[in-house]
XYZ file of C-alpha atoms in Angstrom:
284
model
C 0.976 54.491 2.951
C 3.358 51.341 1.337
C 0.658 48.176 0.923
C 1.595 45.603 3.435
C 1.343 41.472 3.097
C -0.949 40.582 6.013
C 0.294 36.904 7.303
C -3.500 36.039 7.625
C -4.243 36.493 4.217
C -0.766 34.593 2.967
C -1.951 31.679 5.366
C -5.638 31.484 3.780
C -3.737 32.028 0.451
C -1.265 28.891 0.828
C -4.037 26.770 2.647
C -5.764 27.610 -0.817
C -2.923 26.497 -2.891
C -2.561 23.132 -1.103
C -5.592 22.130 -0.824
C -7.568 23.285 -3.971
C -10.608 23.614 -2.508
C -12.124 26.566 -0.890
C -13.964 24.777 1.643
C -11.081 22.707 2.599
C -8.822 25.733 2.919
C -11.694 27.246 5.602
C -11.525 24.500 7.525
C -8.125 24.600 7.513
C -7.352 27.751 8.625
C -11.052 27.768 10.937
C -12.764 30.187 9.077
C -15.825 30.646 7.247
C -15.696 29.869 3.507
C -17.081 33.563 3.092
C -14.262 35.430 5.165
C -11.558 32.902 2.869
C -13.333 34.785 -0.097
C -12.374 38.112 1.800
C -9.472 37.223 2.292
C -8.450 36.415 -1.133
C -10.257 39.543 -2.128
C -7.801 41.666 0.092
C -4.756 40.128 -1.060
C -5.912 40.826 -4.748
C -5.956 44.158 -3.872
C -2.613 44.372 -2.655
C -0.577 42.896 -5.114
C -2.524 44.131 -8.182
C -3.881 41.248 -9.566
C -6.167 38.153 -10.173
C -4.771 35.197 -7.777
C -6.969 32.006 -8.198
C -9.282 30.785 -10.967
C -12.373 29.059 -9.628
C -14.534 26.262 -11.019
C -16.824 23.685 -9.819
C -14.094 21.197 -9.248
C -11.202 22.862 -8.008
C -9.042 25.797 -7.541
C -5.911 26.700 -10.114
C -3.250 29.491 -9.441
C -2.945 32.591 -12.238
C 0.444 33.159 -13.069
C 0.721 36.083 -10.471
C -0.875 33.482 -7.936
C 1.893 31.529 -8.820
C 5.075 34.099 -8.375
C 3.151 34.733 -4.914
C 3.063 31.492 -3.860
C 6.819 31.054 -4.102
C 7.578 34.489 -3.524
C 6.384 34.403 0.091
C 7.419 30.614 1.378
C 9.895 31.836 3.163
C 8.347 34.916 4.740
C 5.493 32.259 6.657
C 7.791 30.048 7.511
C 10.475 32.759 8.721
C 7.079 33.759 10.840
C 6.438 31.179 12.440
C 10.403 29.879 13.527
C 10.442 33.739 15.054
C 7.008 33.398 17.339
C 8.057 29.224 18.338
C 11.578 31.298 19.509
C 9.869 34.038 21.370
C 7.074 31.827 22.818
C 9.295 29.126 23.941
C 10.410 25.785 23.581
C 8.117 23.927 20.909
C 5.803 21.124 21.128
C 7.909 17.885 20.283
C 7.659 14.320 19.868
C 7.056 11.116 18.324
C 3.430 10.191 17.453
C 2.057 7.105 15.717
C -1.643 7.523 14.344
C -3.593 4.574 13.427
C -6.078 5.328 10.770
C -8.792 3.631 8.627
C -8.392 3.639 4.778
C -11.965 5.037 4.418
C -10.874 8.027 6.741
C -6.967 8.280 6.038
C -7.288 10.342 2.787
C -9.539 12.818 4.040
C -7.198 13.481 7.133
C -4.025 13.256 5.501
C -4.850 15.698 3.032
C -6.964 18.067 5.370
C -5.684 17.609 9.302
C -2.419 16.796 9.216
C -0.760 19.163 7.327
C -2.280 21.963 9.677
C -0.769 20.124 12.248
C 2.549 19.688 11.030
C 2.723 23.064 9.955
C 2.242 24.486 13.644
C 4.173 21.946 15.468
C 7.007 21.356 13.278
C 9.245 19.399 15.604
C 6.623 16.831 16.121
C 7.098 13.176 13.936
C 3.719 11.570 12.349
C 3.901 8.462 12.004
C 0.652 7.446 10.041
C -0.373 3.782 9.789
C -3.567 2.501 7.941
C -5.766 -1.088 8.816
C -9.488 -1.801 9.673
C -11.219 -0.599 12.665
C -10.960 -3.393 14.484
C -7.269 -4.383 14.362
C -6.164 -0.551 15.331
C -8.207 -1.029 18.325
C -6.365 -3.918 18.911
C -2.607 -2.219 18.424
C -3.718 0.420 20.521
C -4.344 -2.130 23.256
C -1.062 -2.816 23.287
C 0.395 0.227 23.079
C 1.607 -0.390 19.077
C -0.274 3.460 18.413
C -0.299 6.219 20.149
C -3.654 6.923 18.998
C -6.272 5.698 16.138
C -9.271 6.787 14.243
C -11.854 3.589 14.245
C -15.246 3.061 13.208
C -17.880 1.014 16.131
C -20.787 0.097 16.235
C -23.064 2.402 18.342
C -23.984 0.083 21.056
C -20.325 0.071 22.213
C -21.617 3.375 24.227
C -18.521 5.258 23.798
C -18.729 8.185 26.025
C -17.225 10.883 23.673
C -18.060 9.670 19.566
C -16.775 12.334 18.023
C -19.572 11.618 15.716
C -22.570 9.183 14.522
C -23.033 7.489 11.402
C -25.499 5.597 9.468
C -24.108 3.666 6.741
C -25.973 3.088 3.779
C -26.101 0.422 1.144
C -25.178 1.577 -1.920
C -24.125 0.471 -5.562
C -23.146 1.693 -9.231
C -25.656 3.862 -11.171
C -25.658 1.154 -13.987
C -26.284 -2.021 -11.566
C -29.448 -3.730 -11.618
C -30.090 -5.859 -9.148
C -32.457 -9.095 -9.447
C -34.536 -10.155 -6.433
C -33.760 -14.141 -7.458
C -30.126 -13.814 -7.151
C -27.867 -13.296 -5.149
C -26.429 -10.040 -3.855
C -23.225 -9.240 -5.324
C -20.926 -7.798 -2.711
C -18.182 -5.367 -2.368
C -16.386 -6.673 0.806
C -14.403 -4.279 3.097
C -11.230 -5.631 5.309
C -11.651 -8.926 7.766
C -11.490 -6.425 10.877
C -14.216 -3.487 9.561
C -17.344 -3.018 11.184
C -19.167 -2.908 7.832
C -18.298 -6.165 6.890
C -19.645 -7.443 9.308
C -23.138 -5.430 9.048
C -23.600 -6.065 5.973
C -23.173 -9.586 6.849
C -25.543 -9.465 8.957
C -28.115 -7.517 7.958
C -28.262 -9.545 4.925
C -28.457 -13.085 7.031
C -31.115 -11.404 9.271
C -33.550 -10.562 6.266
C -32.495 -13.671 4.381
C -31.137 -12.546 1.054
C -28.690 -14.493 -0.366
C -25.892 -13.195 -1.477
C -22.101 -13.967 -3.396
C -18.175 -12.366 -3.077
C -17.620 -10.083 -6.305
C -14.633 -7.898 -4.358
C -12.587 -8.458 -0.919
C -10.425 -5.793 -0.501
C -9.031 -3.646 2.519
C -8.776 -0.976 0.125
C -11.547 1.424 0.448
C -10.575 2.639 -3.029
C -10.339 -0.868 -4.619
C -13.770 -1.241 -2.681
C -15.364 1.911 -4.108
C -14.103 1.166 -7.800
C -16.166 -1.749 -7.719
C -19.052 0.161 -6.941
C -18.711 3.109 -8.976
C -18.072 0.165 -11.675
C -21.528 -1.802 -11.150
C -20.466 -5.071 -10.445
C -21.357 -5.248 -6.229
C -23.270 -3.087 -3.579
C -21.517 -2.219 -0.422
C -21.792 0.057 2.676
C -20.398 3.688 3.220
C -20.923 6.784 4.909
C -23.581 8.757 3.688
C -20.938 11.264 2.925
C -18.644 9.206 0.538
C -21.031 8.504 -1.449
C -19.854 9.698 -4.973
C -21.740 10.891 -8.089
C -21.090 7.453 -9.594
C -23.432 5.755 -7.034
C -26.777 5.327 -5.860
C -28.493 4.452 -2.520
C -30.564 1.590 -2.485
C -32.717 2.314 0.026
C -34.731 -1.507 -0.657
C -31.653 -3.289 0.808
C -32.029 -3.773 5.102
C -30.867 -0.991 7.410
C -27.956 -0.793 9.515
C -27.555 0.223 13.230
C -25.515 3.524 13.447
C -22.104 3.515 14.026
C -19.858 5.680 16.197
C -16.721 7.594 15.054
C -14.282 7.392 18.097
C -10.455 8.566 18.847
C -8.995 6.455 21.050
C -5.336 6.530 22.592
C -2.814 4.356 24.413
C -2.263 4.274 27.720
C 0.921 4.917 27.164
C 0.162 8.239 25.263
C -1.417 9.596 28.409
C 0.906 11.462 30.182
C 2.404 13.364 26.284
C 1.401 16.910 25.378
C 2.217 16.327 21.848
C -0.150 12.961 21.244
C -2.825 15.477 23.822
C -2.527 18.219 20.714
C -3.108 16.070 17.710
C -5.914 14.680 19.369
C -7.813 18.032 20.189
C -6.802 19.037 16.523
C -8.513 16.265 14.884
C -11.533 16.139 17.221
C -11.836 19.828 16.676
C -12.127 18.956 13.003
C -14.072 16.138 12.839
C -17.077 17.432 15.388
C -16.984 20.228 13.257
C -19.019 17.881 10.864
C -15.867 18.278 8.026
């Protein structure tokens, strides 16, 4: 019997070449990072060959991965454009998402393009600003939905998840209990800003402006750099910072989706928002 190139295997194989992570690519596709192994495993076996070579950092195609990779572009997507035909008419429409900067990286790069690859004839739109001002546009009906950051006693019924920031700073920064706390300030309208502001006024420590950015990058730079402490997620904290667990705690916050009213009644807007709740409640 002639080997065959099983679409599930091509699928974990491209979600592997995008991405460059193996982790990623399991979400991605919604399996296990041990059946992604399999799979790659399989599709060695079929065409003859090594496919990917792994590290700590990242994923890099072999030469053969390579010929695959562009060899068989056109076979998923000739896949797919045959089962959207036999199924029916596709999912369609114009959706603007309102995003974060701290979150917009991680869901450009690992929701989005799942979505775009299985509704095709659906338009992102992807806009970035603080928290507080998306809620505000989707008040008016400027976003069909938006990805913000609240502080838990909001009481939103349906967080898609809870947070505790933390305080953290660069692995080289000392700080000195008779001066001031430098500070890595996040945009006018997000929630941290203002909880570190107040946490800080509550316990009484002084502290000064280093960085006032609405960049999360520009934000993290500074840290990773030593020159202020800031709050993040627990989970973005990078190998180039530290905790500082001496500095006053913060109430949790809530991640939430939220959507227009306007968005109500639209089974595309419905889609992207059980897509990236899906995701995100899955702790990714």
């Amino acid at each position: 019997m002639r080997p065959t190139l099983d679409i599930d295997l091509l699928r974990t194989f491209h979600a592997i070449a995008r991405l460059g992570q193996f982790r990623a690519a399991a979400a991605f596709v919604n399996r296990s990072p041990a059946a992604v192994s399999v799979h790659i495993q399989r599709l060695e076996q079929v065409v003859g060959g090594r496919l990917l070579e792994r590290d700590n950092q990242a994923v890099v195609l072999t030469p053969l991965g390579s010929k695959l990779l562009a060899s068989t572009l056109g076979l998923l997507s000739a896949h797919d454009d045959i089962l959207r035909e036999l199924q029916g008419a596709p999912l369609s429409g114009h959706i603007k998402l309102g995003l974060p900067d701290e979150y917009a990286s991680h869901v450009i790069r690992h929701i989005l393009p799942r979505f775009a690859d299985s509704f095709p004839a659906v338009e992102l739109e992807v806009s970035t600003a603080a928290s507080q001002a998306l809620v505000e546009q989707i008040g008016r009906n400027r976003l069909h939905l938006a990805l913000v950051v609240q502080p838990s006693k909001r009481q939103c019924p349906t967080p898609l998840a809870v947070t505790v920031p933390v305080w953290v700073g660069g692995r080289s920064l000392a700080l000195q209990a008779n001066r001031p706390l430098p500070l890595a300030l996040h945009a006018a309208d997000c929630p941290y800003r203002e909880a570190m502001i107040d946490a800080l006024t509550r316990a009484g420590r002084h502290w000064r402006v280093v960085v006032s950015s609405p960049s999360a990058s520009v934000v993290a730079a500074a840290i990773e750099a030593g020159l202020a402490v800031t709050l993040l997620d627990r989970a973005r904290v990078s190998a180039a910072m530290r905790i500082l667990d001496e500095l006053p705690s913060v109430a949790p916050h809530e991640v939430q989706l939220l959507r227009s009213a306007t968005a109500a009644s639209q089974p595309a807007v419905a889609m992207l928002e059980s897509v990236i709740g899906e995701y995100l409640r899955g702790g990714t």
